Short mmCIF file of C-alpha atoms in Angstrom, two decimals:
data_model
loop_
_atom_site.label_atom_id
_atom_site.label_comp_id
_atom_site.label_asym_id
_atom_site.label_seq_id
_atom_site.Cartn_x
_atom_site.Cartn_y
_atom_site.Cartn_z
CA MET A 1 15.71 -38.58 -114.95
CA LYS A 2 17.59 -41.24 -116.91
CA TYR A 3 20.91 -39.74 -115.81
CA CYS A 4 19.86 -39.89 -112.18
CA TRP A 5 19.28 -43.65 -112.50
CA ILE A 6 22.76 -44.07 -114.00
CA VAL A 7 24.30 -42.26 -111.04
CA PHE A 8 22.20 -44.30 -108.63
CA PHE A 9 23.51 -47.60 -110.01
CA LEU A 10 27.14 -46.52 -110.44
CA LEU A 11 27.58 -44.91 -107.04
CA PRO A 12 27.19 -48.11 -104.94
CA LEU A 13 29.73 -49.90 -107.16
CA ARG A 14 32.28 -47.14 -106.60
CA LEU A 15 31.71 -47.16 -102.86
CA PHE A 16 31.97 -50.94 -102.73
CA ALA A 17 35.33 -50.84 -104.52
CA GLN A 18 36.69 -48.28 -102.06
CA GLU A 19 35.32 -49.96 -98.97
CA ALA A 20 36.57 -53.52 -99.45
CA VAL A 21 37.58 -54.70 -95.98
CA LEU A 22 40.53 -56.93 -95.17
CA SER A 23 39.59 -60.45 -94.08
CA SER A 24 40.50 -61.97 -90.71
CA PRO A 25 44.22 -62.66 -90.03
CA ILE A 26 45.52 -66.19 -90.40
CA ALA A 27 48.10 -65.59 -87.67
CA ASP A 28 48.58 -63.10 -84.86
CA TRP A 29 51.44 -62.99 -82.35
CA GLU A 30 53.67 -60.67 -80.34
CA VAL A 31 57.40 -59.97 -80.56
CA ASN A 32 58.76 -58.16 -77.54
CA GLN A 33 60.16 -54.73 -78.52
CA LEU A 34 59.40 -55.34 -82.20
CA SER A 35 61.31 -53.14 -84.63
CA LEU A 36 61.37 -54.30 -88.30
CA VAL A 37 59.67 -56.97 -90.42
CA SER A 38 60.63 -58.40 -93.83
CA PHE A 39 59.54 -61.31 -96.07
CA ASP A 40 61.86 -63.57 -98.02
CA THR A 41 60.95 -65.08 -101.40
CA LYS A 42 59.42 -68.15 -99.70
CA ASP A 43 57.04 -66.10 -97.55
CA GLN A 44 59.08 -66.65 -94.41
CA ILE A 45 58.92 -63.71 -92.02
CA PHE A 46 62.02 -62.15 -90.48
CA ALA A 47 61.53 -59.76 -87.56
CA SER A 48 64.00 -57.79 -85.45
CA ASN A 49 63.73 -56.21 -82.01
CA ILE A 50 65.37 -53.02 -80.76
CA GLN A 51 68.42 -54.96 -79.56
CA GLY A 52 69.12 -56.18 -83.09
CA ASP A 53 68.08 -59.81 -82.52
CA ILE A 54 66.49 -61.44 -85.58
CA PHE A 55 63.67 -64.00 -85.46
CA LEU A 56 62.55 -66.25 -88.30
CA PHE A 57 58.85 -67.23 -88.41
CA ASP A 58 56.70 -69.13 -90.86
CA SER A 59 53.44 -67.59 -92.07
CA ARG A 60 51.58 -69.15 -89.12
CA GLY A 61 53.81 -67.42 -86.57
CA THR A 62 55.84 -70.47 -85.57
CA GLN A 63 59.42 -69.49 -84.74
CA LYS A 64 61.93 -71.41 -86.86
CA ASN A 65 65.24 -69.73 -86.06
CA TYR A 66 66.91 -66.97 -84.08
CA PHE A 67 70.07 -64.87 -84.35
CA SER A 68 71.58 -62.64 -81.69
CA PRO A 69 74.53 -60.46 -82.76
CA PRO A 70 77.64 -60.21 -80.58
CA ARG A 71 77.20 -56.42 -80.47
CA GLN A 72 73.68 -55.34 -79.60
CA GLY A 73 72.17 -52.41 -81.47
CA GLN A 74 68.87 -51.54 -83.12
CA LEU A 75 68.59 -52.34 -86.82
CA HIS A 76 67.52 -49.58 -89.17
CA GLN A 77 67.31 -51.88 -92.19
CA LEU A 78 66.23 -55.52 -92.51
CA GLU A 79 65.90 -56.94 -96.03
CA ALA A 80 65.08 -60.58 -96.73
CA ALA A 81 63.53 -60.24 -100.19
CA TRP A 82 66.79 -60.98 -102.00
CA THR A 83 67.04 -64.47 -103.48
CA VAL A 84 69.97 -65.65 -101.37
CA ASN A 85 71.03 -63.16 -98.70
CA ILE A 86 69.57 -61.19 -95.82
CA PHE A 87 70.86 -57.67 -95.29
CA THR A 88 70.88 -55.71 -92.03
CA PHE A 89 72.17 -52.27 -91.15
CA SER A 90 72.48 -50.46 -87.81
CA SER A 91 73.00 -46.70 -87.79
CA ASP A 92 73.72 -46.86 -84.05
CA LEU A 93 76.62 -49.27 -84.62
CA GLN A 94 77.56 -47.87 -88.06
CA GLN A 95 77.70 -51.47 -89.24
CA TYR A 96 76.15 -53.71 -91.88
CA ARG A 97 75.80 -57.50 -91.87
CA ILE A 98 74.86 -60.01 -94.59
CA LEU A 99 73.46 -63.39 -93.51
CA ASP A 100 72.32 -66.52 -95.30
CA ARG A 101 68.81 -68.00 -95.08
CA PHE A 102 69.75 -69.89 -91.92
CA LEU A 103 70.85 -66.64 -90.23
CA ASN A 104 74.53 -67.49 -90.46
CA PRO A 105 76.68 -64.34 -90.94
CA LEU A 106 78.45 -64.19 -94.31
CA ALA A 107 79.91 -60.67 -94.27
CA GLU A 108 79.96 -57.76 -91.87
CA ASN A 109 81.93 -54.58 -91.46
CA GLY A 110 81.97 -51.19 -89.84
CA LEU A 111 81.41 -48.30 -92.24
CA LEU A 112 83.91 -45.99 -90.57
CA GLN A 113 86.64 -48.17 -92.10
CA VAL A 114 85.63 -47.10 -95.62
CA ASN A 115 85.50 -43.32 -95.01
CA VAL A 116 81.78 -43.16 -94.32
CA THR A 117 81.45 -40.73 -91.44
CA LEU A 118 77.75 -40.84 -90.53
CA ALA A 119 75.68 -43.49 -92.31
CA LYS A 120 71.99 -42.95 -91.57
CA ALA A 121 70.53 -45.40 -94.11
CA ALA A 122 71.86 -48.32 -96.16
CA THR A 123 70.51 -51.01 -98.47
CA LEU A 124 71.78 -53.94 -100.48
CA GLY A 125 71.96 -53.51 -104.26
CA ASN A 126 72.88 -55.61 -107.26
CA ASN A 127 76.45 -56.59 -108.18
CA ASN A 128 77.83 -56.73 -104.63
CA VAL A 129 76.93 -53.11 -103.95
CA ILE A 130 75.68 -51.50 -100.75
CA TRP A 131 74.04 -48.09 -101.09
CA ILE A 132 74.77 -45.72 -98.21
CA TRP A 133 73.29 -42.35 -97.28
CA ASP A 134 76.11 -40.45 -95.53
CA GLU A 135 74.62 -37.56 -93.62
CA SER A 136 78.01 -36.03 -92.84
CA ASP A 137 78.41 -34.74 -96.40
CA PHE A 138 74.82 -35.30 -97.67
CA SER A 139 75.95 -37.83 -100.26
CA LEU A 140 74.72 -41.11 -101.67
CA LYS A 141 77.57 -43.61 -101.83
CA ARG A 142 78.03 -47.03 -103.42
CA LEU A 143 80.21 -49.53 -101.57
CA ASP A 144 81.63 -52.68 -103.13
CA TYR A 145 81.47 -54.80 -100.00
CA LEU A 146 83.60 -57.62 -101.42
CA ARG A 147 86.52 -55.25 -102.05
CA ASN A 148 85.52 -52.93 -99.20
CA THR A 149 85.86 -49.94 -101.52
CA ILE A 150 83.68 -46.88 -102.17
CA LEU A 151 82.89 -46.90 -105.90
CA ASP A 152 81.44 -43.41 -106.15
CA SER A 153 79.79 -40.64 -104.17
CA GLN A 154 76.86 -38.52 -105.36
CA PRO A 155 76.27 -35.25 -103.43
CA LEU A 156 72.57 -34.56 -102.98
CA ASN A 157 72.64 -31.23 -101.16
CA LEU A 158 71.51 -29.45 -104.34
CA ILE A 159 68.60 -31.86 -104.83
CA LEU A 160 67.40 -32.07 -101.24
CA ASN A 161 66.55 -28.81 -99.50
CA SER A 162 67.41 -28.12 -95.87
CA GLU A 163 64.01 -29.40 -94.70
CA SER A 164 64.35 -32.78 -96.42
CA LEU A 165 67.66 -34.17 -95.17
CA SER A 166 66.26 -36.57 -92.57
CA VAL A 167 66.50 -39.78 -94.61
CA THR A 168 65.02 -42.76 -92.76
CA GLU A 169 65.35 -45.50 -95.39
CA ILE A 170 66.71 -46.32 -98.84
CA ARG A 171 65.71 -49.38 -100.88
CA GLU A 172 66.70 -50.70 -104.28
CA PHE A 173 63.80 -52.03 -106.34
CA LYS A 174 64.04 -53.11 -109.99
CA ASN A 175 67.23 -51.15 -110.70
CA ARG A 176 65.90 -48.01 -109.06
CA LEU A 177 66.80 -46.59 -105.68
CA PHE A 178 63.99 -45.21 -103.48
CA MET A 179 64.82 -42.76 -100.70
CA ASN A 180 62.25 -42.29 -97.95
CA ILE A 181 62.15 -38.84 -96.33
CA PRO A 182 58.94 -38.70 -94.24
CA SER A 183 58.92 -34.88 -94.02
CA SER A 184 59.29 -34.42 -97.77
CA GLY A 185 58.40 -37.50 -99.85
CA VAL A 186 59.93 -40.46 -101.67
CA TYR A 187 62.81 -39.66 -104.05
CA VAL A 188 63.70 -42.01 -106.92
CA PHE A 189 67.19 -42.46 -108.42
CA ASP A 190 68.58 -44.64 -111.20
CA ASN A 191 71.15 -47.39 -110.59
CA GLN A 192 73.99 -44.84 -110.79
CA GLY A 193 72.51 -42.53 -108.19
CA ASN A 194 71.10 -39.95 -110.62
CA PHE A 195 67.87 -38.28 -109.52
CA ILE A 196 64.79 -39.22 -111.58
CA LYS A 197 61.69 -37.94 -109.77
CA LYS A 198 59.94 -37.44 -106.47
CA PHE A 199 56.67 -38.88 -105.15
CA ASP A 200 54.76 -36.60 -102.81
CA LEU A 201 54.13 -39.31 -100.21
CA LYS A 202 54.84 -37.99 -96.74
CA ASN A 203 55.01 -39.60 -93.30
CA GLN A 204 55.64 -43.11 -94.63
CA GLU A 205 56.62 -45.64 -91.96
CA ARG A 206 58.60 -48.04 -94.19
CA LEU A 207 58.75 -48.63 -97.93
CA CYS A 208 56.74 -51.62 -99.17
CA TYR A 209 56.62 -52.93 -102.75
CA PHE A 210 54.37 -55.42 -104.50
CA GLN A 211 54.87 -56.08 -108.22
CA GLU A 212 54.77 -52.55 -109.73
CA GLN A 213 53.10 -50.94 -106.74
CA LEU A 214 54.26 -48.96 -103.74
CA LEU A 215 52.04 -49.65 -100.72
CA TRP A 216 51.46 -47.78 -97.48
CA LEU A 217 48.90 -47.30 -94.70
CA GLU A 218 46.94 -44.09 -94.38
CA GLU A 219 43.69 -43.19 -92.58
CA GLY A 220 42.72 -46.82 -92.00
CA PHE A 221 43.31 -47.97 -95.59
CA ILE A 222 45.99 -49.70 -97.62
CA TRP A 223 46.94 -47.27 -100.37
CA THR A 224 48.74 -48.09 -103.61
CA LEU A 225 50.79 -46.08 -106.08
CA ASN A 226 51.35 -47.70 -109.47
CA LEU A 227 55.00 -46.98 -110.32
CA GLN A 228 54.30 -47.09 -114.06
CA THR A 229 51.01 -45.18 -114.40
CA LEU A 230 51.43 -43.13 -111.17
CA GLU A 231 47.81 -43.90 -110.31
CA LYS A 232 47.20 -43.46 -106.57
CA ARG A 233 44.27 -45.32 -105.02
CA SER A 234 42.90 -46.57 -101.73
CA ALA A 235 42.71 -50.34 -102.02
CA ILE A 236 41.41 -51.96 -98.86
CA GLN A 237 40.17 -50.93 -95.46
CA ILE A 238 42.20 -52.43 -92.62
CA PRO A 239 40.49 -53.71 -89.45
CA ASN A 240 42.40 -51.40 -87.10
CA ALA A 241 43.47 -47.88 -88.00
CA GLU A 242 46.22 -48.07 -85.37
CA PHE A 243 48.34 -50.38 -87.54
CA GLU A 244 51.57 -48.60 -88.40
CA GLY A 245 53.41 -50.80 -90.90
CA ILE A 246 52.77 -53.09 -93.86
CA GLN A 247 55.09 -55.57 -95.55
CA ILE A 248 54.21 -58.01 -98.30
CA GLY A 249 55.61 -61.28 -99.65
CA GLN A 250 54.41 -63.57 -102.43
CA GLU A 251 51.06 -64.77 -101.04
CA PHE A 252 51.03 -63.24 -97.57
CA MET A 253 51.42 -59.83 -95.99
CA THR A 254 51.85 -58.47 -92.46
CA LEU A 255 50.35 -55.55 -90.59
CA THR A 256 52.20 -54.40 -87.48
CA HIS A 257 51.32 -52.29 -84.47
CA LYS A 258 53.68 -51.82 -81.53
CA ASN A 259 54.77 -55.38 -80.63
CA ARG A 260 52.12 -57.25 -82.64
CA ILE A 261 52.39 -58.96 -86.04
CA GLN A 262 49.28 -60.05 -87.96
CA VAL A 263 49.49 -62.12 -91.16
CA TYR A 264 46.93 -61.95 -93.97
CA ARG A 265 46.67 -63.44 -97.42
CA VAL A 266 47.42 -60.89 -100.13
CA PRO A 267 43.96 -59.60 -101.15
CA HIS A 268 42.76 -60.10 -104.72
CA GLU A 269 42.23 -56.34 -104.98
CA LEU A 270 46.00 -55.82 -104.75
CA LYS A 271 46.84 -58.63 -107.18
CA GLN A 272 44.49 -57.18 -109.77
CA ARG A 273 46.18 -53.78 -109.73
CA GLN A 274 49.23 -54.62 -111.78
#
């Protein structure tokens, strides 16, 4: 009988921890034909549409700036979390662009000029490097964009099987490269492109990091994977299970669905899971 009382008291605590619900948004607005969202280090929000236009908002949804490229094309990568630069990549145009915080272009180039035949994903790395997934020869390449030179090429056809070649995104995070393949999982490489391990996380919309955690949305919850302990947990219930994407800054985070962006404060439950 004593053990039953222990279970009775512990069970509600466990359920409460799993069923913490996200508070009301502090901002909510629409971006016509919304595509990608990214935070910078000052919690400013950059968003792109399917034409490749980039909008800069503050955390309250007030538009602060706007950039429209001379050649229109959907962006497949938008990264603002670097200290100084903003990186964009368009697979449709086979082109990357680096901008400053005021959305002024600093560098841009077409990847066909550096013997990249079919770039499907790209990301900015440390030391003036751009990582590129070239689907034409199933290789991971490092480009020195200042010298416009391919530094090395790592074939991955022996690591990735025929069912896991549809790479949708690559991201560098703390000297590791994460490759998102929704049909297979998330692959992790070191800063030289050597395979380390694979996380069995399928159907991920976009990669999202917070401290030492990988975050994603699943079944109406924000889920976390601790990259050090590999502990996987449901963290917080979201108000609408139709939300498709999550991105997180320093003190704020966004949930997106179709053309809508909602901003929330980063919940304490996420900050405590370091």
